[in-house]
Amino acid sequence: MKKAKKSYSWHNLSSKKIAKILKTDLIQGLSEKEIEIRQEKEGKNKLPEEKPLLRVKIFLNQFKSPLIYILVFAGIITLILGEWTDTIVIFAAVFLNTIVGYLQENKASNALRELKKVLRVKTKVLREGKQKEIFQEELVSGDIVILKAGDKVPADGRVFESLNLKINEAPLTGEWLAADKKAKIFPEKTPLADRDNMVYMGTTVEDGEGRVVITGIGIRTEIGKIASLIRETKEEKTPYQKKLSHFSKIIGAIIALFSIFIFIEGMITGGAFIEMFTTAIAIAVAAIPEGLPVAMTVILALGMQRILKRKGLVRKLASAETLGSTSVIATDKTLTLTEGKMKVEKVLAEDKKLTLKIAVLANEAFVENPQDPQPDWKIRGRPTDRALLLAGEKEGLNKSELEKKFPKIHEIPFNPQNKFIATVHQTKKEKILFVSGAPERIIELSSKIQKRGKRKLINKNILSKMNEDLEDLTSQGLRVIGVGYKKTKNKNFENEINNLTFVGFIGLKDPLRKEVKKAIDICKKAGMKPIIVTGDHILTAKAVAKELGLEIKKENIIEGKDLADISDKELEKKLDKINVFARVEPEHKMRIISAWQAKNQVVAMTGDGINDAPALKKADIGVALGSGTGVAKEVSDLILLNDSFSIIVAAIEEGRAILDNIRKVITYLLSDSFTEVILVGVSIVLRLPLPVIAAQILWVNIIEDGPLGLCLAFEPKEKDLMKQKPQDHNISLFTREMKVLIFIIGLITDLFLLGLFFWLLKYSGYEIPHIQSIIFAGLTIDSIFYVFSCKSLRRNIWQMNLLSNKFLIFAWIFGVVMLILALYLPSLQTLLKTVPLNLFDWQLVLGVGLIDIVLIEATKYYFIVRHQTNI
């Protein structure tokens, strides 16, 4: 049995110890013979790849709906019985639903498989004492890699030489500022984001250079572990898919019971087997709302398009509705809540202009195109330097102009050991040394402070006040730099960085997006809980939360290291109070999502890095940033095309509108199906002629109700959507109010139509086809009247704009015209067995329709008042 490979805390070991463990030479590298042995043993430096979703699979996925199963089953039965018209109509509905779903998902399914793109690059290695360039999949553990600015880090490794090496690890840690890499040893329990002697596959070298010894390749890298997590993470069914499955089972069970009941009843009363079986199937076909799957798919597709107009790309149809059920939004800080750009927030100094002047001159950033207007400038350099340059420009301190006035004669570049940058400038009388850097370091190098235009010696009280000011700025989540200067005549400038005159502090921050605070307020009013889940420092996260108006007491904030020390049960108990999770790692995000899901909450999770991918897949709604990695986009449900948090809120509003419209369509189509089943069923039980024949039922379902139900999909969203609380995870698509409305609508309609049917049979003297034509017209008039009641389930008909949906108006006109044609066009009279109605017949039909709508609206009014009383 093969022994498991021992795991080492590489960041906690010396480079010599690591070289010994990996059997490598830090100066010469590995031999070619050893490379071959290791490649054979370890395999290639590659991550496992998933095949992109084929178009055929996207097409077949459209059939994975219980409602479609019911329709297909009914279609097969009608085909066996030779009912060609019914068969064609049913399978046409299935085909239309499939095509609409396929076209929308295929359009949104940009597979974005970028993991392999991350890998197919070349890297410089040291082998047998010689530098050579190889494809990074050829790397092995123990290889010595040479990194320079612009390089992609090819595998995980331990730094043993660093010359101002800065690496952007945002794809892995979420921290967008580059990390300064050092060769020193770090404590064993140092979090991943703070292991500054390690480099990780897929990250980018921003500045400097260094040498690393490779400690992990392929699946054994940090990205490899995340790739494994993605494969192991089960993709949860969306709440919509669960609700639809449950709803379809109910519909299927009801249809089966009715059909069996009618078949048995018919057999008991002496009916022929074939005739009763055919009638039972006809009832089943009548009960199935053929237009429902198509209408639901169209609603989802339209919702996806509306979300896209608001800069959100939904990748799966079912996810569009799930957005409407979201109750918790777990968002990262950088780019989603903030702009992702450093800006000067505060200058704490007596002489603000001098402070900024030093920050502009002691600065490595530069403008590539200074001849262009300032908004079009391309500023190169570190984020902090760029921000200082722009802050100075706003105060009239242009770097080029200042350097003409005070020519730069020497520069000491920034490095992690010194933690400052210094420039020397020539004035008419003397040379001045300007220094900018880490505030603690500038304080340490200063002996005087600029006070009221004079230099004053720093004593204990002044030092204490300086440290208090610094602590105050850092507690606000600001990135702080200090500046100072010194006049000198010495030419050995490196030895002159001491006895500086301290001038002041500059606080920088990544500012909030303008629209975010309003979006967070809308979330709260809509009953959702926004939480910040970030890899950033706790003070930074706390400052952002405070600015957003979130509670930031001790119980409202937790760090990743503390999260690791508590059990899942303890986390669930504390969860409701926690608003900020700081310094979190991928496994922490998974725990946070699982904990909320265990409380039956629908969780939307934002992310942009490779490290976010498992959590995005685990969440009910994975939200990737448009500027994020391809891996994050690939596993997400929603992509924010301009990165803003406000798009999530807009998408949730559209999701609620989708759910609203789905319920309107269900109520409309099922109430008609319920009416038809009861109407036919009661007639069979009472041994009366059928009030309507099968062809007339299908005409109502497909020609009359179908377009009207479909056009309810285009119903504009209601204004109070974001004032409603999120619906419970377990609430069915089929709400109590809907059940009662469908029952009441069906019952009221059946009472009137059955009453009319009995009266016509007994007193009218009409032939059966004439009576059936009147009931057929009554059924149709009723459905084209109460479609307006279904425009809103929360408002009465007199509170709505009945003309707001132009598609519905056209469908209504179409329905009226088709009814008239069905009754008066000879070819349709032959197909549907109808006869023309006289004026008296129309008075009966319209009267029944009007009374019906009044009673339906009275039922709605009762529920509306009751709901308002319970709020």
JSON list of N, CA and C in Angstrom, two decimals, residues 403-432:
[
{"chain": "A", "resi": 403, "resn": "GLU", "atom": "N", "xyz": [9.24, 68.86, -10.70]},
{"chain": "A", "resi": 403, "resn": "GLU", "atom": "CA", "xyz": [10.59, 68.35, -10.96]},
{"chain": "A", "resi": 403, "resn": "GLU", "atom": "C", "xyz": [11.40, 69.32, -11.82]},
{"chain": "A", "resi": 404, "resn": "LYS", "atom": "N", "xyz": [10.71, 70.18, -12.59]},
{"chain": "A", "resi": 404, "resn": "LYS", "atom": "CA", "xyz": [11.42, 71.24, -13.31]},
{"chain": "A", "resi": 404, "resn": "LYS", "atom": "C", "xyz": [11.93, 72.29, -12.32]},
{"chain": "A", "resi": 405, "resn": "LYS", "atom": "N", "xyz": [11.08, 72.57, -11.32]},
{"chain": "A", "resi": 405, "resn": "LYS", "atom": "CA", "xyz": [11.43, 73.59, -10.32]},
{"chain": "A", "resi": 405, "resn": "LYS", "atom": "C", "xyz": [12.45, 73.04, -9.33]},
{"chain": "A", "resi": 406, "resn": "PHE", "atom": "N", "xyz": [12.28, 71.75, -8.97]},
{"chain": "A", "resi": 406, "resn": "PHE", "atom": "CA", "xyz": [13.20, 71.11, -8.02]},
{"chain": "A", "resi": 406, "resn": "PHE", "atom": "C", "xyz": [13.75, 69.84, -8.70]},
{"chain": "A", "resi": 407, "resn": "PRO", "atom": "N", "xyz": [14.78, 69.98, -9.52]},
{"chain": "A", "resi": 407, "resn": "PRO", "atom": "CA", "xyz": [15.29, 68.83, -10.27]},
{"chain": "A", "resi": 407, "resn": "PRO", "atom": "C", "xyz": [15.71, 67.67, -9.37]},
{"chain": "A", "resi": 408, "resn": "LYS", "atom": "N", "xyz": [15.32, 66.46, -9.77]},
{"chain": "A", "resi": 408, "resn": "LYS", "atom": "CA", "xyz": [15.67, 65.26, -9.01]},
{"chain": "A", "resi": 408, "resn": "LYS", "atom": "C", "xyz": [17.08, 64.84, -9.37]},
{"chain": "A", "resi": 409, "resn": "ILE", "atom": "N", "xyz": [17.92, 64.70, -8.34]},
{"chain": "A", "resi": 409, "resn": "ILE", "atom": "CA", "xyz": [19.32, 64.33, -8.62]},
{"chain": "A", "resi": 409, "resn": "ILE", "atom": "C", "xyz": [19.66, 62.92, -8.12]},
{"chain": "A", "resi": 410, "resn": "HIS", "atom": "N", "xyz": [18.76, 62.37, -7.32]},
{"chain": "A", "resi": 410, "resn": "HIS", "atom": "CA", "xyz": [19.02, 61.01, -6.81]},
{"chain": "A", "resi": 410, "resn": "HIS", "atom": "C", "xyz": [17.71, 60.39, -6.30]},
{"chain": "A", "resi": 411, "resn": "GLU", "atom": "N", "xyz": [17.66, 59.06, -6.35]},
{"chain": "A", "resi": 411, "resn": "GLU", "atom": "CA", "xyz": [16.46, 58.36, -5.84]},
{"chain": "A", "resi": 411, "resn": "GLU", "atom": "C", "xyz": [16.88, 57.08, -5.13]},
{"chain": "A", "resi": 412, "resn": "ILE", "atom": "N", "xyz": [16.29, 56.85, -3.98]},
{"chain": "A", "resi": 412, "resn": "ILE", "atom": "CA", "xyz": [16.47, 55.58, -3.26]},
{"chain": "A", "resi": 412, "resn": "ILE", "atom": "C", "xyz": [15.13, 54.84, -3.37]},
{"chain": "A", "resi": 413, "resn": "PRO", "atom": "N", "xyz": [15.02, 53.79, -4.23]},
{"chain": "A", "resi": 413, "resn": "PRO", "atom": "CA", "xyz": [13.73, 53.15, -4.47]},
{"chain": "A", "resi": 413, "resn": "PRO", "atom": "C", "xyz": [13.16, 52.48, -3.22]},
{"chain": "A", "resi": 414, "resn": "PHE", "atom": "N", "xyz": [11.85, 52.29, -3.26]},
{"chain": "A", "resi": 414, "resn": "PHE", "atom": "CA", "xyz": [11.17, 51.61, -2.16]},
{"chain": "A", "resi": 414, "resn": "PHE", "atom": "C", "xyz": [11.58, 50.15, -2.15]},
{"chain": "A", "resi": 415, "resn": "ASN", "atom": "N", "xyz": [11.80, 49.60, -0.96]},
{"chain": "A", "resi": 415, "resn": "ASN", "atom": "CA", "xyz": [11.96, 48.15, -0.84]},
{"chain": "A", "resi": 415, "resn": "ASN", "atom": "C", "xyz": [11.39, 47.73, 0.52]},
{"chain": "A", "resi": 416, "resn": "PRO", "atom": "N", "xyz": [10.96, 46.46, 0.62]},
{"chain": "A", "resi": 416, "resn": "PRO", "atom": "CA", "xyz": [10.27, 46.00, 1.83]},
{"chain": "A", "resi": 416, "resn": "PRO", "atom": "C", "xyz": [11.10, 46.10, 3.10]},
{"chain": "A", "resi": 417, "resn": "GLN", "atom": "N", "xyz": [12.43, 46.08, 2.95]},
{"chain": "A", "resi": 417, "resn": "GLN", "atom": "CA", "xyz": [13.26, 46.18, 4.15]},
{"chain": "A", "resi": 417, "resn": "GLN", "atom": "C", "xyz": [13.25, 47.62, 4.70]},
{"chain": "A", "resi": 418, "resn": "ASN", "atom": "N", "xyz": [13.47, 48.60, 3.83]},
{"chain": "A", "resi": 418, "resn": "ASN", "atom": "CA", "xyz": [13.50, 50.00, 4.28]},
{"chain": "A", "resi": 418, "resn": "ASN", "atom": "C", "xyz": [12.11, 50.56, 4.53]},
{"chain": "A", "resi": 419, "resn": "LYS", "atom": "N", "xyz": [11.13, 50.11, 3.73]},
{"chain": "A", "resi": 419, "resn": "LYS", "atom": "CA", "xyz": [9.72, 50.55, 3.82]},
{"chain": "A", "resi": 419, "resn": "LYS", "atom": "C", "xyz": [9.55, 52.04, 3.54]},
{"chain": "A", "resi": 420, "resn": "PHE", "atom": "N", "xyz": [10.40, 52.58, 2.69]},
{"chain": "A", "resi": 420, "resn": "PHE", "atom": "CA", "xyz": [10.22, 53.98, 2.29]},
{"chain": "A", "resi": 420, "resn": "PHE", "atom": "C", "xyz": [10.84, 54.19, 0.91]},
{"chain": "A", "resi": 421, "resn": "ILE", "atom": "N", "xyz": [10.48, 55.31, 0.29]},
{"chain": "A", "resi": 421, "resn": "ILE", "atom": "CA", "xyz": [11.13, 55.77, -0.93]},
{"chain": "A", "resi": 421, "resn": "ILE", "atom": "C", "xyz": [11.66, 57.17, -0.63]},
{"chain": "A", "resi": 422, "resn": "ALA", "atom": "N", "xyz": [12.85, 57.49, -1.12]},
{"chain": "A", "resi": 422, "resn": "ALA", "atom": "CA", "xyz": [13.44, 58.82, -0.89]},
{"chain": "A", "resi": 422, "resn": "ALA", "atom": "C", "xyz": [13.95, 59.39, -2.21]},
{"chain": "A", "resi": 423, "resn": "THR", "atom": "N", "xyz": [13.72, 60.67, -2.40]},
{"chain": "A", "resi": 423, "resn": "THR", "atom": "CA", "xyz": [14.27, 61.35, -3.59]},
{"chain": "A", "resi": 423, "resn": "THR", "atom": "C", "xyz": [15.01, 62.61, -3.13]},
{"chain": "A", "resi": 424, "resn": "VAL", "atom": "N", "xyz": [16.07, 62.93, -3.84]},
{"chain": "A", "resi": 424, "resn": "VAL", "atom": "CA", "xyz": [16.87, 64.12, -3.49]},
{"chain": "A", "resi": 424, "resn": "VAL", "atom": "C", "xyz": [16.68, 65.15, -4.60]},
{"chain": "A", "resi": 425, "resn": "HIS", "atom": "N", "xyz": [16.38, 66.40, -4.19]},
{"chain": "A", "resi": 425, "resn": "HIS", "atom": "CA", "xyz": [16.11, 67.47, -5.17]},
{"chain": "A", "resi": 425, "resn": "HIS", "atom": "C", "xyz": [17.01, 68.67, -4.91]},
{"chain": "A", "resi": 426, "resn": "GLN", "atom": "N", "xyz": [17.40, 69.31, -5.98]},
{"chain": "A", "resi": 426, "resn": "GLN", "atom": "CA", "xyz": [18.29, 70.48, -5.90]},
{"chain": "A", "resi": 426, "resn": "GLN", "atom": "C", "xyz": [17.43, 71.76, -5.90]},
{"chain": "A", "resi": 427, "resn": "THR", "atom": "N", "xyz": [17.67, 72.60, -4.90]},
{"chain": "A", "resi": 427, "resn": "THR", "atom": "CA", "xyz": [17.06, 73.93, -4.91]},
{"chain": "A", "resi": 427, "resn": "THR", "atom": "C", "xyz": [18.17, 74.94, -5.22]},
{"chain": "A", "resi": 428, "resn": "LYS", "atom": "N", "xyz": [17.84, 76.22, -5.24]},
{"chain": "A", "resi": 428, "resn": "LYS", "atom": "CA", "xyz": [18.85, 77.25, -5.54]},
{"chain": "A", "resi": 428, "resn": "LYS", "atom": "C", "xyz": [19.95, 77.27, -4.49]},
{"chain": "A", "resi": 429, "resn": "LYS", "atom": "N", "xyz": [19.53, 76.99, -3.22]},
{"chain": "A", "resi": 429, "resn": "LYS", "atom": "CA", "xyz": [20.49, 77.11, -2.12]},
{"chain": "A", "resi": 429, "resn": "LYS", "atom": "C", "xyz": [21.05, 75.77, -1.65]},
{"chain": "A", "resi": 430, "resn": "GLU", "atom": "N", "xyz": [20.22, 74.74, -1.71]},
{"chain": "A", "resi": 430, "resn": "GLU", "atom": "CA", "xyz": [20.64, 73.49, -1.06]},
{"chain": "A", "resi": 430, "resn": "GLU", "atom": "C", "xyz": [19.96, 72.27, -1.70]},
{"chain": "A", "resi": 431, "resn": "LYS", "atom": "N", "xyz": [20.30, 71.12, -1.13]},
{"chain": "A", "resi": 431, "resn": "LYS", "atom": "CA", "xyz": [19.65, 69.88, -1.56]},
{"chain": "A", "resi": 431, "resn": "LYS", "atom": "C", "xyz": [18.63, 69.48, -0.47]},
{"chain": "A", "resi": 432, "resn": "ILE", "atom": "N", "xyz": [17.46, 68.97, -0.93]},
{"chain": "A", "resi": 432, "resn": "ILE", "atom": "CA", "xyz": [16.43, 68.51, 0.02]},
{"chain": "A", "resi": 432, "resn": "ILE", "atom": "C", "xyz": [16.11, 67.05, -0.25]}
]
